[in-house]
mmCIF file of C-alpha atoms in Angstrom:
data_model
loop_
_atom_site.group_PDB
_atom_site.id
_atom_site.type_symbol
_atom_site.label_atom_id
_atom_site.label_comp_id
_atom_site.label_asym_id
_atom_site.label_seq_id
_atom_site.Cartn_x
_atom_site.Cartn_y
_atom_site.Cartn_z
ATOM 1 C CA MET A 1 0.000 0.000 0.000
ATOM 2 C CA ARG A 2 1.379 3.340 -0.976
ATOM 3 C CA ARG A 3 1.686 6.336 1.276
ATOM 4 C CA GLY A 4 -1.622 8.235 1.568
ATOM 5 C CA GLU A 5 -3.863 5.355 0.538
ATOM 6 C CA GLY A 6 -6.676 4.459 2.861
ATOM 7 C CA ARG A 7 -7.254 8.012 3.967
ATOM 8 C CA SER A 8 -10.715 8.762 2.697
ATOM 9 C CA ARG A 9 -11.389 11.733 4.968
ATOM 10 C CA PRO A 10 -9.908 15.029 3.822
ATOM 11 C CA SER A 11 -8.832 17.419 6.541
ATOM 12 C CA ALA A 12 -11.027 20.503 6.939
ATOM 13 C CA ARG A 13 -9.169 23.745 6.487
ATOM 14 C CA PRO A 14 -10.241 26.869 8.408
ATOM 15 C CA GLU A 15 -11.227 28.672 5.203
ATOM 16 C CA GLU A 16 -13.711 25.866 4.426
ATOM 17 C CA VAL A 17 -15.679 26.321 7.672
ATOM 18 C CA ASP A 18 -18.801 28.420 7.242
ATOM 19 C CA PRO A 19 -18.796 31.354 9.708
ATOM 20 C CA VAL A 20 -22.488 30.823 10.474
ATOM 21 C CA ILE A 21 -21.847 27.221 11.479
ATOM 22 C CA LEU A 22 -18.861 28.321 13.530
ATOM 23 C CA LEU A 23 -20.987 30.915 15.354
ATOM 24 C CA ALA A 24 -23.764 28.376 15.893
ATOM 25 C CA LEU A 25 -21.273 26.003 17.512
ATOM 26 C CA VAL A 26 -19.390 28.559 19.614
ATOM 27 C CA LEU A 27 -22.048 31.057 20.697
ATOM 28 C CA PRO A 28 -24.474 28.878 22.756
ATOM 29 C CA PRO A 29 -21.810 27.504 25.138
ATOM 30 C CA LEU A 30 -20.370 30.996 25.556
ATOM 31 C CA LEU A 31 -23.771 32.467 26.379
ATOM 32 C CA LEU A 32 -24.506 29.636 28.790
ATOM 33 C CA ALA A 33 -21.172 30.116 30.538
ATOM 34 C CA LEU A 34 -21.788 33.854 30.758
ATOM 35 C CA LEU A 35 -25.252 33.374 32.247
ATOM 36 C CA LEU A 36 -24.040 30.808 34.765
ATOM 37 C CA GLY A 37 -21.095 33.005 35.674
ATOM 38 C CA LEU A 38 -23.336 36.006 36.255
ATOM 39 C CA GLU A 39 -25.692 33.903 38.356
ATOM 40 C CA ARG A 40 -22.791 32.672 40.455
ATOM 41 C CA VAL A 41 -21.460 36.214 40.925
ATOM 42 C CA GLU A 42 -24.924 37.445 41.871
ATOM 43 C CA ARG A 43 -25.346 34.575 44.311
ATOM 44 C CA TRP A 44 -22.078 35.482 46.033
ATOM 45 C CA THR A 45 -22.677 39.233 46.158
ATOM 46 C CA VAL A 46 -26.429 39.559 46.744
ATOM 47 C CA ARG A 47 -27.233 36.980 49.379
ATOM 48 C CA PRO A 48 -30.740 36.398 50.616
ATOM 49 C CA PRO A 49 -31.287 37.116 54.297
ATOM 50 C CA SER A 50 -30.405 34.009 56.272
ATOM 51 C CA ALA A 51 -30.173 33.104 59.912
ATOM 52 C CA PRO A 52 -28.062 35.654 61.801
ATOM 53 C CA GLY A 53 -24.428 34.637 61.740
ATOM 54 C CA ALA A 54 -25.050 31.497 59.715
ATOM 55 C CA SER A 55 -22.502 32.100 56.991
ATOM 56 C CA ARG A 56 -20.447 34.894 58.533
ATOM 57 C CA GLY A 57 -17.061 34.629 60.111
ATOM 58 C CA PRO A 58 -16.174 35.336 63.740
ATOM 59 C CA LEU A 59 -15.102 38.917 63.026
ATOM 60 C CA ALA A 60 -18.414 39.768 61.350
ATOM 61 C CA ARG A 61 -20.350 38.197 64.229
ATOM 62 C CA ALA A 62 -18.325 40.146 66.801
ATOM 63 C CA LEU A 63 -18.822 43.410 64.930
ATOM 64 C CA SER A 64 -22.569 42.895 64.649
ATOM 65 C CA ARG A 65 -22.776 42.074 68.370
ATOM 66 C CA ALA A 66 -20.791 45.201 69.204
ATOM 67 C CA ALA A 67 -22.998 47.316 66.953
ATOM 68 C CA ALA A 68 -26.139 45.930 68.592
ATOM 69 C CA GLY A 69 -24.985 47.202 71.959
ATOM 70 C CA PRO A 70 -25.514 45.775 75.441
ATOM 71 C CA ARG A 71 -28.650 43.804 76.115
#
């Protein structure tokens, strides 16, 4: 068998790829990643009110106790 025989599949060159197909393949995952990233950022920055001191560290708890004043 000579060199190159048996290769029935030609390699696709970048100039042969239709830009519309390329956009259709690349854009949905990018948009999904952007939406999920924004949701994650929003979840970390705008937290719903939870139990007092549930997810805060010791410094934040001490500061809120000091700000509340003596009982």
